[in-house]
Structure formats: C-alpha cells, structure tokens
Amino acid sequence: MIKDITIGQYYRSDSILHRLDPRVKLVGTLIFVITLFFSKSPLTYAASLLFLALMIGLSTVPLSFIVRGLKAVGVILLFSVVINIFFIPGEAIVHFGVIRITKEGVITAVYLGTRLVMLVLGTSLMTFTTTPNELTDGLEKSLGFLKLIKIPVHEIAMMMSIALRFIPILTEELDKIMKAQTARGVDFKNGSFLHRMKSMVPIVVPLFVAAVRRANDLALAMESRCYHGGDGRTKMKPLKYCRRDLLAYLFLALFLALMIYLGFFCPVGR
C-alpha cells in the first residue's frame, strides 16, 4: 500500500510534456479540472478521457505507474460511489428491505466515479512531469500579479513545493518505520479495530518526530544559504516561452472551446 502512493513524485523522462514550460502545465491542469465539471454528458466525458489519454501518451509515463496512485484514494472513491448509489432517490431498479438502488443513483455514481478518477490522474500527471523547483517557479510566475496586493506569492509557492516534495520522503520514512515495527513483533493486520488503532501509535509517533526533524534540518539549510524570501532573488534558469509552449496554449484553447460547445451548446451533449 505504501508503495502505491505516487502523489508528488517526479518521473524522470524526456517527453514533450516534461519539456513544456511549467506555466503551460499549470494552465492545462486548471482547464482540465474545470471542464470536468461542465456537464454530465457522455460527449464531454469522452472528450475529457480522450484528452487525458493523449496527455498520458505524450508524457511517456507508464500507465501502470500512473494508475497505481489510484489505490491510495481508493477508499474515498468507493465511499463516494456507494453513497450516490444507495442514497439518491429516483426510479428503483433494486429494492430489498431498506436497500434501495435507483437508476438515477447508478448513473450519478458512474459519472462521479469517472470524474474523480480522471481528476486524480490528470492532476497527478502534472507532478509526474514537473520537478518541484519548476513547479515553484511556475506558480510564482503565474501568480505574480498578486504581488500588487501584497500577497507573498513566492512564499506560498515555496510552501506548496516543499509539501509536495515531502510526500514521497515521508512515504519512504513510513515504510521503513512499519518494517522496523513489524520486525519487533507489532501486528498491524490482525485483531480488533481498537487493537489495530493502538498498533498505529508506534508508527505515528516516530513519523511525527521524523517529519519535525526533517523540517528543522530544511529550515537550518535554508538559513545557512541566506534565504530570506523572494525579494531580490534571481533565477538560475529563468522561465521563457518557446514555440512548443505557444502551440500548447493554442491546443488548450481549442480544447476549452470544444468542451464549452459540448457542455452548453451541443444539443446531443446536454
């Protein structure tokens, strides 16, 4: 289960998506997420699925590696689908005692499950193809206009980047702690629910201590390098748009226009 957590990890490759400007990928991810909620129609979902499949193919990230991340949020996905199946009123297709499954509930559950899966895969693809440093620079550049109203954009982007970078580090730390406690005889799988909850204490406490220790080491390292925020700082690799980035923006604009048409104006899609 621990190895299935791929959120925040970077997959090293030399694909066209890896070479795109991080601002393009941020805008593309935002457009993809917004268009997922346009309407509940087969055409819009088919277009979103086709777009996602194309991006996965261009990224050259193995599909097995991408799909593996769904296991970490599988409980949330399953809970959302089950809630919609059993608690949405409508035309009953299964009625057994207090159990009532409606046609509208099944349709809503299918749409919601598909939407959540594409949402997780689409947002994860951005972190797979963008390093934390690139993501920080892209966020800072994209939100630079907020500096006019005294919002610390650089500090916010830095915190988000550090949080993403710490996910795989703490995941690896958690795996080591669990193996060490298992070797000492701690049983995490058997016993009552209360027993299993108590067995998590030898994991949570060392993990919390390790997280605080790493945060303190990071703070000392930043201070020793005279880091005092983003004011007056220069970039070793400043972001510059090139021809492929402009073509990517054009492609995203066409995709957005298509989704608006399918979601709001296409007679078949509504």
mmCIF file of N, CA, C and O in Angstrom, residues 94-196:
data_model
loop_
_atom_site.group_PDB
_atom_site.id
_atom_site.type_symbol
_atom_site.label_atom_id
_atom_site.label_comp_id
_atom_site.label_asym_id
_atom_site.label_seq_id
_atom_site.Cartn_x
_atom_site.Cartn_y
_atom_site.Cartn_z
ATOM 1 N N VAL A 94 -33.439 -1.932 -7.850
ATOM 2 C CA VAL A 94 -33.262 -2.981 -6.853
ATOM 3 C C VAL A 94 -33.851 -2.483 -5.546
ATOM 4 O O VAL A 94 -33.501 -1.405 -5.070
ATOM 5 N N HIS A 95 -34.763 -3.266 -4.987
ATOM 6 C CA HIS A 95 -35.402 -2.866 -3.731
ATOM 7 C C HIS A 95 -35.524 -4.094 -2.851
ATOM 8 O O HIS A 95 -36.337 -4.980 -3.104
ATOM 9 N N PHE A 96 -34.681 -4.159 -1.815
ATOM 10 C CA PHE A 96 -34.667 -5.314 -0.925
ATOM 11 C C PHE A 96 -34.581 -4.804 0.509
ATOM 12 O O PHE A 96 -33.510 -4.415 0.982
ATOM 13 N N GLY A 97 -35.716 -4.764 1.190
ATOM 14 C CA GLY A 97 -35.756 -4.240 2.548
ATOM 15 C C GLY A 97 -35.427 -2.754 2.561
ATOM 16 O O GLY A 97 -36.068 -1.946 1.872
ATOM 17 N N VAL A 98 -34.423 -2.388 3.351
ATOM 18 C CA VAL A 98 -34.018 -0.977 3.425
ATOM 19 C C VAL A 98 -33.060 -0.610 2.304
ATOM 20 O O VAL A 98 -32.732 0.562 2.114
ATOM 21 N N ILE A 99 -32.580 -1.613 1.572
ATOM 22 C CA ILE A 99 -31.645 -1.369 0.468
ATOM 23 C C ILE A 99 -32.440 -0.970 -0.765
ATOM 24 O O ILE A 99 -33.326 -1.701 -1.224
ATOM 25 N N ARG A 100 -32.109 0.177 -1.308
ATOM 26 C CA ARG A 100 -32.821 0.703 -2.477
ATOM 27 C C ARG A 100 -31.804 1.322 -3.429
ATOM 28 O O ARG A 100 -31.147 2.303 -3.090
ATOM 29 N N ILE A 101 -31.661 0.738 -4.591
ATOM 30 C CA ILE A 101 -30.752 1.240 -5.620
ATOM 31 C C ILE A 101 -31.593 1.791 -6.759
ATOM 32 O O ILE A 101 -32.454 1.093 -7.309
ATOM 33 N N THR A 102 -31.354 3.036 -7.109
ATOM 34 C CA THR A 102 -32.137 3.700 -8.144
ATOM 35 C C THR A 102 -31.328 3.857 -9.426
ATOM 36 O O THR A 102 -30.089 3.829 -9.410
ATOM 37 N N LYS A 103 -32.049 4.022 -10.513
ATOM 38 C CA LYS A 103 -31.410 4.233 -11.807
ATOM 39 C C LYS A 103 -30.611 5.529 -11.806
ATOM 40 O O LYS A 103 -29.481 5.587 -12.298
ATOM 41 N N GLU A 104 -31.194 6.590 -11.237
ATOM 42 C CA GLU A 104 -30.501 7.877 -11.164
ATOM 43 C C GLU A 104 -29.249 7.783 -10.298
ATOM 44 O O GLU A 104 -28.233 8.426 -10.590
ATOM 45 N N GLY A 105 -29.339 6.967 -9.226
ATOM 46 C CA GLY A 105 -28.177 6.806 -8.363
ATOM 47 C C GLY A 105 -27.025 6.115 -9.056
ATOM 48 O O GLY A 105 -25.862 6.503 -8.892
ATOM 49 N N VAL A 106 -27.332 5.076 -9.845
ATOM 50 C CA VAL A 106 -26.284 4.362 -10.569
ATOM 51 C C VAL A 106 -25.637 5.273 -11.611
ATOM 52 O O VAL A 106 -24.410 5.306 -11.755
ATOM 53 N N ILE A 107 -26.466 6.033 -12.343
ATOM 54 C CA ILE A 107 -25.930 6.943 -13.368
ATOM 55 C C ILE A 107 -25.040 7.999 -12.726
ATOM 56 O O ILE A 107 -23.925 8.287 -13.200
ATOM 57 N N THR A 108 -25.506 8.584 -11.622
ATOM 58 C CA THR A 108 -24.712 9.602 -10.928
ATOM 59 C C THR A 108 -23.416 9.021 -10.397
ATOM 60 O O THR A 108 -22.355 9.662 -10.460
ATOM 61 N N ALA A 109 -23.472 7.798 -9.862
ATOM 62 C CA ALA A 109 -22.272 7.154 -9.331
ATOM 63 C C ALA A 109 -21.244 6.891 -10.423
ATOM 64 O O ALA A 109 -20.042 7.074 -10.220
ATOM 65 N N VAL A 110 -21.718 6.473 -11.610
ATOM 66 C CA VAL A 110 -20.802 6.225 -12.727
ATOM 67 C C VAL A 110 -20.134 7.526 -13.167
ATOM 68 O O VAL A 110 -18.911 7.581 -13.364
ATOM 69 N N TYR A 111 -20.949 8.580 -13.293
ATOM 70 C CA TYR A 111 -20.381 9.869 -13.698
ATOM 71 C C TYR A 111 -19.402 10.396 -12.650
ATOM 72 O O TYR A 111 -18.312 10.876 -12.986
ATOM 73 N N LEU A 112 -19.781 10.306 -11.370
ATOM 74 C CA LEU A 112 -18.922 10.826 -10.308
ATOM 75 C C LEU A 112 -17.632 10.026 -10.202
ATOM 76 O O LEU A 112 -16.542 10.592 -10.062
ATOM 77 N N GLY A 113 -17.738 8.692 -10.277
ATOM 78 C CA GLY A 113 -16.538 7.863 -10.208
ATOM 79 C C GLY A 113 -15.584 8.141 -11.354
ATOM 80 O O GLY A 113 -14.371 8.260 -11.154
ATOM 81 N N THR A 114 -16.137 8.267 -12.567
ATOM 82 C CA THR A 114 -15.302 8.576 -13.734
ATOM 83 C C THR A 114 -14.640 9.940 -13.585
ATOM 84 O O THR A 114 -13.459 10.113 -13.888
ATOM 85 N N ARG A 115 -15.411 10.895 -13.086
ATOM 86 C CA ARG A 115 -14.878 12.254 -12.905
ATOM 87 C C ARG A 115 -13.750 12.274 -11.886
ATOM 88 O O ARG A 115 -12.707 12.902 -12.104
ATOM 89 N N LEU A 116 -13.917 11.576 -10.759
ATOM 90 C CA LEU A 116 -12.889 11.560 -9.726
ATOM 91 C C LEU A 116 -11.622 10.854 -10.200
ATOM 92 O O LEU A 116 -10.504 11.293 -9.902
ATOM 93 N N VAL A 117 -11.787 9.752 -10.947
ATOM 94 C CA VAL A 117 -10.626 9.028 -11.465
ATOM 95 C C VAL A 117 -9.834 9.917 -12.422
ATOM 96 O O VAL A 117 -8.595 10.018 -12.326
ATOM 97 N N MET A 118 -10.530 10.577 -13.350
ATOM 98 C CA MET A 118 -9.837 11.458 -14.291
ATOM 99 C C MET A 118 -9.225 12.650 -13.574
ATOM 100 O O MET A 118 -8.154 13.134 -13.956
ATOM 101 N N LEU A 119 -9.879 13.123 -12.505
ATOM 102 C CA LEU A 119 -9.339 14.247 -11.742
ATOM 103 C C LEU A 119 -8.020 13.869 -11.077
ATOM 104 O O LEU A 119 -7.034 14.622 -11.145
ATOM 105 N N VAL A 120 -7.970 12.691 -10.451
ATOM 106 C CA VAL A 120 -6.745 12.242 -9.786
ATOM 107 C C VAL A 120 -5.642 11.995 -10.803
ATOM 108 O O VAL A 120 -4.486 12.409 -10.615
ATOM 109 N N LEU A 121 -5.975 11.319 -11.905
ATOM 110 C CA LEU A 121 -4.961 11.013 -12.914
ATOM 111 C C LEU A 121 -4.437 12.285 -13.578
ATOM 112 O O LEU A 121 -3.231 12.420 -13.815
ATOM 113 N N GLY A 122 -5.329 13.216 -13.878
ATOM 114 C CA GLY A 122 -4.915 14.445 -14.558
ATOM 115 C C GLY A 122 -4.026 15.325 -13.707
ATOM 116 O O GLY A 122 -3.004 15.845 -14.173
ATOM 117 N N THR A 123 -4.382 15.483 -12.424
ATOM 118 C CA THR A 123 -3.558 16.316 -11.540
ATOM 119 C C THR A 123 -2.236 15.626 -11.196
ATOM 120 O O THR A 123 -1.211 16.297 -11.033
ATOM 121 N N SER A 124 -2.263 14.296 -11.075
ATOM 122 C CA SER A 124 -1.019 13.573 -10.788
ATOM 123 C C SER A 124 -0.039 13.666 -11.950
ATOM 124 O O SER A 124 1.177 13.694 -11.745
ATOM 125 N N LEU A 125 -0.573 13.726 -13.157
ATOM 126 C CA LEU A 125 0.291 13.784 -14.336
ATOM 127 C C LEU A 125 1.157 15.038 -14.326
ATOM 128 O O LEU A 125 2.283 15.025 -14.831
ATOM 129 N N MET A 126 0.645 16.122 -13.738
ATOM 130 C CA MET A 126 1.431 17.352 -13.679
ATOM 131 C C MET A 126 2.657 17.172 -12.787
ATOM 132 O O MET A 126 3.759 17.608 -13.133
ATOM 133 N N THR A 127 2.497 16.517 -11.629
ATOM 134 C CA THR A 127 3.642 16.312 -10.743
ATOM 135 C C THR A 127 4.599 15.261 -11.293
ATOM 136 O O THR A 127 5.795 15.308 -11.008
ATOM 137 N N PHE A 128 4.086 14.301 -12.086
ATOM 138 C CA PHE A 128 4.959 13.300 -12.696
ATOM 139 C C PHE A 128 5.902 13.930 -13.716
ATOM 140 O O PHE A 128 7.014 13.442 -13.920
ATOM 141 N N THR A 129 5.471 15.005 -14.362
ATOM 142 C CA THR A 129 6.246 15.602 -15.452
ATOM 143 C C THR A 129 6.879 16.941 -15.084
ATOM 144 O O THR A 129 7.474 17.585 -15.943
ATOM 145 N N THR A 130 6.756 17.362 -13.823
ATOM 146 C CA THR A 130 7.278 18.665 -13.397
ATOM 147 C C THR A 130 8.036 18.501 -12.089
ATOM 148 O O THR A 130 7.490 17.969 -11.117
ATOM 149 N N THR A 131 9.275 18.961 -12.061
ATOM 150 C CA THR A 131 10.059 18.891 -10.831
ATOM 151 C C THR A 131 9.521 19.918 -9.826
ATOM 152 O O THR A 131 8.879 20.909 -10.208
ATOM 153 N N PRO A 132 9.765 19.704 -8.519
ATOM 154 C CA PRO A 132 9.311 20.678 -7.515
ATOM 155 C C PRO A 132 9.843 22.082 -7.758
ATOM 156 O O PRO A 132 9.126 23.070 -7.534
ATOM 157 N N ASN A 133 11.097 22.208 -8.216
ATOM 158 C CA ASN A 133 11.653 23.540 -8.488
ATOM 159 C C ASN A 133 10.916 24.210 -9.641
ATOM 160 O O ASN A 133 10.614 25.413 -9.585
ATOM 161 N N GLU A 134 10.640 23.448 -10.701
ATOM 162 C CA GLU A 134 9.896 24.007 -11.827
ATOM 163 C C GLU A 134 8.483 24.398 -11.409
ATOM 164 O O GLU A 134 7.959 25.431 -11.850
ATOM 165 N N LEU A 135 7.879 23.578 -10.568
ATOM 166 C CA LEU A 135 6.528 23.879 -10.101
ATOM 167 C C LEU A 135 6.503 25.159 -9.275
ATOM 168 O O LEU A 135 5.590 25.983 -9.402
ATOM 169 N N THR A 136 7.520 25.352 -8.436
ATOM 170 C CA THR A 136 7.616 26.570 -7.637
ATOM 171 C C THR A 136 7.765 27.796 -8.532
ATOM 172 O O THR A 136 7.070 28.806 -8.352
ATOM 173 N N ASP A 137 8.669 27.712 -9.507
ATOM 174 C CA ASP A 137 8.883 28.836 -10.420
ATOM 175 C C ASP A 137 7.629 29.118 -11.249
ATOM 176 O O ASP A 137 7.280 30.283 -11.487
ATOM 177 N N GLY A 138 6.954 28.052 -11.690
ATOM 178 C CA GLY A 138 5.741 28.240 -12.486
ATOM 179 C C GLY A 138 4.626 28.890 -11.693
ATOM 180 O O GLY A 138 3.930 29.784 -12.188
ATOM 181 N N LEU A 139 4.425 28.453 -10.451
ATOM 182 C CA LEU A 139 3.401 29.064 -9.603
ATOM 183 C C LEU A 139 3.710 30.523 -9.314
ATOM 184 O O LEU A 139 2.822 31.381 -9.353
ATOM 185 N N GLU A 140 4.988 30.796 -9.022
ATOM 186 C CA GLU A 140 5.367 32.176 -8.709
ATOM 187 C C GLU A 140 5.164 33.092 -9.904
ATOM 188 O O GLU A 140 4.672 34.220 -9.759
ATOM 189 N N LYS A 141 5.529 32.621 -11.086
ATOM 190 C CA LYS A 141 5.345 33.427 -12.292
ATOM 191 C C LYS A 141 3.871 33.607 -12.631
ATOM 192 O O LYS A 141 3.424 34.694 -13.007
ATOM 193 N N SER A 142 3.091 32.520 -12.511
ATOM 194 C CA SER A 142 1.675 32.577 -12.881
ATOM 195 C C SER A 142 0.881 33.476 -11.943
ATOM 196 O O SER A 142 -0.070 34.139 -12.367
ATOM 197 N N LEU A 143 1.242 33.482 -10.670
ATOM 198 C CA LEU A 143 0.516 34.276 -9.674
ATOM 199 C C LEU A 143 1.233 35.569 -9.333
ATOM 200 O O LEU A 143 0.942 36.186 -8.312
ATOM 201 N N GLY A 144 2.160 35.984 -10.183
ATOM 202 C CA GLY A 144 2.940 37.182 -9.912
ATOM 203 C C GLY A 144 2.103 38.436 -9.756
ATOM 204 O O GLY A 144 2.490 39.361 -9.022
ATOM 205 N N PHE A 145 0.932 38.494 -10.419
ATOM 206 C CA PHE A 145 0.096 39.693 -10.341
ATOM 207 C C PHE A 145 -0.450 39.923 -8.930
ATOM 208 O O PHE A 145 -0.836 41.035 -8.575
ATOM 209 N N LEU A 146 -0.474 38.865 -8.098
ATOM 210 C CA LEU A 146 -0.976 39.010 -6.730
ATOM 211 C C LEU A 146 -0.019 39.794 -5.845
ATOM 212 O O LEU A 146 -0.401 40.231 -4.756
ATOM 213 N N LYS A 147 1.212 39.965 -6.294
ATOM 214 C CA LYS A 147 2.165 40.767 -5.519
ATOM 215 C C LYS A 147 1.714 42.216 -5.429
ATOM 216 O O LYS A 147 2.118 42.935 -4.507
ATOM 217 N N LEU A 148 0.884 42.647 -6.373
ATOM 218 C CA LEU A 148 0.397 44.030 -6.363
ATOM 219 C C LEU A 148 -0.485 44.316 -5.157
ATOM 220 O O LEU A 148 -0.606 45.468 -4.736
ATOM 221 N N ILE A 149 -1.105 43.267 -4.611
ATOM 222 C CA ILE A 149 -1.944 43.448 -3.422
ATOM 223 C C ILE A 149 -1.269 42.842 -2.191
ATOM 224 O O ILE A 149 -1.929 42.413 -1.251
ATOM 225 N N LYS A 150 0.078 42.793 -2.233
ATOM 226 C CA LYS A 150 0.910 42.420 -1.083
ATOM 227 C C LYS A 150 0.713 40.965 -0.628
ATOM 228 O O LYS A 150 0.878 40.654 0.546
ATOM 229 N N ILE A 151 0.392 40.071 -1.544
ATOM 230 C CA ILE A 151 0.301 38.655 -1.214
ATOM 231 C C ILE A 151 1.657 38.005 -1.462
ATOM 232 O O ILE A 151 2.221 38.141 -2.546
ATOM 233 N N PRO A 152 2.228 37.303 -0.481
ATOM 234 C CA PRO A 152 3.570 36.701 -0.642
ATOM 235 C C PRO A 152 3.531 35.486 -1.561
ATOM 236 O O PRO A 152 3.512 34.339 -1.100
ATOM 237 N N VAL A 153 3.535 35.736 -2.853
ATOM 238 C CA VAL A 153 3.391 34.659 -3.832
ATOM 239 C C VAL A 153 4.551 33.680 -3.759
ATOM 240 O O VAL A 153 4.362 32.458 -3.800
ATOM 241 N N HIS A 154 5.768 34.193 -3.648
ATOM 242 C CA HIS A 154 6.941 33.315 -3.616
ATOM 243 C C HIS A 154 6.891 32.372 -2.412
ATOM 244 O O HIS A 154 7.176 31.176 -2.544
ATOM 245 N N GLU A 155 6.531 32.900 -1.253
ATOM 246 C CA GLU A 155 6.492 32.074 -0.049
ATOM 247 C C GLU A 155 5.401 31.006 -0.156
ATOM 248 O O GLU A 155 5.603 29.861 0.267
ATOM 249 N N ILE A 156 4.250 31.364 -0.733
ATOM 250 C CA ILE A 156 3.167 30.394 -0.902
ATOM 251 C C ILE A 156 3.589 29.287 -1.863
ATOM 252 O O ILE A 156 3.367 28.094 -1.607
ATOM 253 N N ALA A 157 4.217 29.680 -2.971
ATOM 254 C CA ALA A 157 4.679 28.682 -3.939
ATOM 255 C C ALA A 157 5.747 27.783 -3.332
ATOM 256 O O ALA A 157 5.763 26.574 -3.582
ATOM 257 N N MET A 158 6.624 28.369 -2.534
ATOM 258 C CA MET A 158 7.665 27.577 -1.880
ATOM 259 C C MET A 158 7.071 26.562 -0.908
ATOM 260 O O MET A 158 7.488 25.390 -0.860
ATOM 261 N N MET A 159 6.062 26.962 -0.144
ATOM 262 C CA MET A 159 5.425 26.046 0.809
ATOM 263 C C MET A 159 4.736 24.894 0.084
ATOM 264 O O MET A 159 4.815 23.736 0.517
ATOM 265 N N MET A 160 4.057 25.199 -1.024
ATOM 266 C CA MET A 160 3.401 24.144 -1.793
ATOM 267 C C MET A 160 4.420 23.178 -2.374
ATOM 268 O O MET A 160 4.220 21.958 -2.385
ATOM 269 N N SER A 161 5.537 23.711 -2.855
ATOM 270 C CA SER A 161 6.580 22.866 -3.424
ATOM 271 C C SER A 161 7.194 21.963 -2.363
ATOM 272 O O SER A 161 7.421 20.768 -2.596
ATOM 273 N N ILE A 162 7.459 22.514 -1.172
ATOM 274 C CA ILE A 162 8.031 21.714 -0.083
ATOM 275 C C ILE A 162 7.054 20.624 0.356
ATOM 276 O O ILE A 162 7.451 19.486 0.627
ATOM 277 N N ALA A 163 5.755 20.966 0.414
ATOM 278 C CA ALA A 163 4.751 19.975 0.807
ATOM 279 C C ALA A 163 4.710 18.815 -0.184
ATOM 280 O O ALA A 163 4.657 17.641 0.215
ATOM 281 N N LEU A 164 4.749 19.133 -1.486
ATOM 282 C CA LEU A 164 4.756 18.074 -2.499
ATOM 283 C C LEU A 164 6.029 17.238 -2.415
ATOM 284 O O LEU A 164 5.996 16.015 -2.586
ATOM 285 N N ARG A 165 7.154 17.896 -2.155
ATOM 286 C CA ARG A 165 8.428 17.174 -2.092
ATOM 287 C C ARG A 165 8.481 16.259 -0.867
ATOM 288 O O ARG A 165 9.120 15.203 -0.905
ATOM 289 N N PHE A 166 7.798 16.644 0.208
ATOM 290 C CA PHE A 166 7.839 15.858 1.433
ATOM 291 C C PHE A 166 6.954 14.618 1.361
ATOM 292 O O PHE A 166 7.125 13.704 2.172
ATOM 293 N N ILE A 167 5.994 14.574 0.440
ATOM 294 C CA ILE A 167 5.092 13.417 0.359
ATOM 295 C C ILE A 167 5.863 12.124 0.103
ATOM 296 O O ILE A 167 5.741 11.160 0.871
ATOM 297 N N PRO A 168 6.676 12.028 -0.975
ATOM 298 C CA PRO A 168 7.421 10.773 -1.179
ATOM 299 C C PRO A 168 8.465 10.514 -0.088
ATOM 300 O O PRO A 168 8.736 9.356 0.245
ATOM 301 N N ILE A 169 9.051 11.588 0.484
ATOM 302 C CA ILE A 169 10.050 11.404 1.543
ATOM 303 C C ILE A 169 9.409 10.795 2.785
ATOM 304 O O ILE A 169 9.920 9.827 3.368
ATOM 305 N N LEU A 170 8.270 11.331 3.210
ATOM 306 C CA LEU A 170 7.588 10.805 4.385
ATOM 307 C C LEU A 170 6.988 9.430 4.108
ATOM 308 O O LEU A 170 6.870 8.607 5.028
ATOM 309 N N THR A 171 6.597 9.185 2.856
ATOM 310 C CA THR A 171 6.095 7.855 2.499
ATOM 311 C C THR A 171 7.184 6.810 2.664
ATOM 312 O O THR A 171 6.950 5.716 3.200
ATOM 313 N N GLU A 172 8.383 7.135 2.211
ATOM 314 C CA GLU A 172 9.513 6.224 2.375
ATOM 315 C C GLU A 172 9.852 6.034 3.852
ATOM 316 O O GLU A 172 10.156 4.915 4.298
ATOM 317 N N GLU A 173 9.774 7.118 4.625
ATOM 318 C CA GLU A 173 10.028 7.035 6.062
ATOM 319 C C GLU A 173 8.988 6.152 6.753
ATOM 320 O O GLU A 173 9.316 5.343 7.635
ATOM 321 N N LEU A 174 7.733 6.286 6.338
ATOM 322 C CA LEU A 174 6.661 5.471 6.905
ATOM 323 C C LEU A 174 6.868 4.000 6.604
ATOM 324 O O LEU A 174 6.648 3.137 7.473
ATOM 325 N N ASP A 175 7.307 3.696 5.397
ATOM 326 C CA ASP A 175 7.567 2.308 5.021
ATOM 327 C C ASP A 175 8.677 1.712 5.896
ATOM 328 O O ASP A 175 8.578 0.564 6.360
ATOM 329 N N LYS A 176 9.736 2.471 6.131
ATOM 330 C CA LYS A 176 10.832 1.987 6.978
ATOM 331 C C LYS A 176 10.376 1.752 8.413
ATOM 332 O O LYS A 176 10.747 0.750 9.041
ATOM 333 N N ILE A 177 9.558 2.665 8.946
ATOM 334 C CA ILE A 177 9.083 2.524 10.324
ATOM 335 C C ILE A 177 8.182 1.292 10.458
ATOM 336 O O ILE A 177 8.285 0.536 11.429
ATOM 337 N N MET A 178 7.304 1.081 9.473
ATOM 338 C CA MET A 178 6.411 -0.078 9.533
ATOM 339 C C MET A 178 7.187 -1.386 9.478
ATOM 340 O O MET A 178 6.869 -2.338 10.204
ATOM 341 N N LYS A 179 8.209 -1.444 8.631
ATOM 342 C CA LYS A 179 9.024 -2.656 8.558
ATOM 343 C C LYS A 179 9.789 -2.887 9.857
ATOM 344 O O LYS A 179 9.914 -4.035 10.318
ATOM 345 N N ALA A 180 10.288 -1.809 10.446
ATOM 346 C CA ALA A 180 11.022 -1.939 11.709
ATOM 347 C C ALA A 180 10.100 -2.413 12.834
ATOM 348 O O ALA A 180 10.476 -3.282 13.632
ATOM 349 N N GLN A 181 8.890 -1.863 12.907
ATOM 350 C CA GLN A 181 7.953 -2.275 13.948
ATOM 351 C C GLN A 181 7.440 -3.689 13.718
ATOM 352 O O GLN A 181 7.208 -4.436 14.676
ATOM 353 N N THR A 182 7.275 -4.075 12.452
ATOM 354 C CA THR A 182 6.871 -5.447 12.152
ATOM 355 C C THR A 182 7.947 -6.432 12.596
ATOM 356 O O THR A 182 7.653 -7.515 13.121
ATOM 357 N N ALA A 183 9.215 -6.065 12.391
ATOM 358 C CA ALA A 183 10.321 -6.923 12.829
ATOM 359 C C ALA A 183 10.365 -7.050 14.346
ATOM 360 O O ALA A 183 10.896 -8.040 14.879
ATOM 361 N N ARG A 184 9.797 -6.065 15.056
ATOM 362 C CA ARG A 184 9.757 -6.119 16.519
ATOM 363 C C ARG A 184 8.508 -6.854 17.038
ATOM 364 O O ARG A 184 8.277 -6.892 18.254
ATOM 365 N N GLY A 185 7.678 -7.343 16.117
ATOM 366 C CA GLY A 185 6.519 -8.135 16.520
ATOM 367 C C GLY A 185 5.200 -7.407 16.542
ATOM 368 O O GLY A 185 4.201 -7.968 16.997
ATOM 369 N N VAL A 186 5.142 -6.183 16.073
ATOM 370 C CA VAL A 186 3.883 -5.440 16.043
ATOM 371 C C VAL A 186 3.027 -5.959 14.895
ATOM 372 O O VAL A 186 3.486 -6.065 13.756
ATOM 373 N N ASP A 187 1.756 -6.274 15.189
ATOM 374 C CA ASP A 187 0.832 -6.814 14.199
ATOM 375 C C ASP A 187 -0.136 -5.710 13.779
ATOM 376 O O ASP A 187 -0.925 -5.218 14.598
ATOM 377 N N PHE A 188 -0.079 -5.314 12.502
ATOM 378 C CA PHE A 188 -0.939 -4.237 12.006
ATOM 379 C C PHE A 188 -2.193 -4.748 11.308
ATOM 380 O O PHE A 188 -3.104 -3.961 11.039
ATOM 381 N N LYS A 189 -2.274 -6.030 10.994
ATOM 382 C CA LYS A 189 -3.360 -6.543 10.164
ATOM 383 C C LYS A 189 -4.397 -7.345 10.943
ATOM 384 O O LYS A 189 -5.564 -7.367 10.553
ATOM 385 N N ASN A 190 -4.008 -8.029 11.991
ATOM 386 C CA ASN A 190 -4.920 -8.897 12.724
ATOM 387 C C ASN A 190 -5.404 -8.227 13.995
ATOM 388 O O ASN A 190 -4.824 -7.252 14.475
ATOM 389 N N GLY A 191 -6.495 -8.784 14.572
ATOM 390 C CA GLY A 191 -7.048 -8.256 15.814
ATOM 391 C C GLY A 191 -8.238 -7.347 15.575
ATOM 392 O O GLY A 191 -8.637 -7.087 14.434
ATOM 393 N N SER A 192 -8.814 -6.860 16.660
ATOM 394 C CA SER A 192 -9.977 -5.975 16.571
ATOM 395 C C SER A 192 -9.578 -4.603 16.040
ATOM 396 O O SER A 192 -8.396 -4.272 15.922
ATOM 397 N N PHE A 193 -10.600 -3.799 15.751
ATOM 398 C CA PHE A 193 -10.342 -2.446 15.239
ATOM 399 C C PHE A 193 -9.587 -1.613 16.264
ATOM 400 O O PHE A 193 -8.666 -0.868 15.917
ATOM 401 N N LEU A 194 -9.973 -1.749 17.547
ATOM 402 C CA LEU A 194 -9.297 -0.989 18.601
ATOM 403 C C LEU A 194 -7.837 -1.418 18.737
ATOM 404 O O LEU A 194 -6.944 -0.575 18.927
ATOM 405 N N HIS A 195 -7.596 -2.721 18.592
ATOM 406 C CA HIS A 195 -6.219 -3.225 18.689
ATOM 407 C C HIS A 195 -5.368 -2.683 17.543
ATOM 408 O O HIS A 195 -4.206 -2.292 17.750
ATOM 409 N N ARG A 196 -5.939 -2.659 16.360
ATOM 410 C CA ARG A 196 -5.181 -2.152 15.212
ATOM 411 C C ARG A 196 -4.937 -0.652 15.325
ATOM 412 O O ARG A 196 -3.911 -0.145 14.876
#
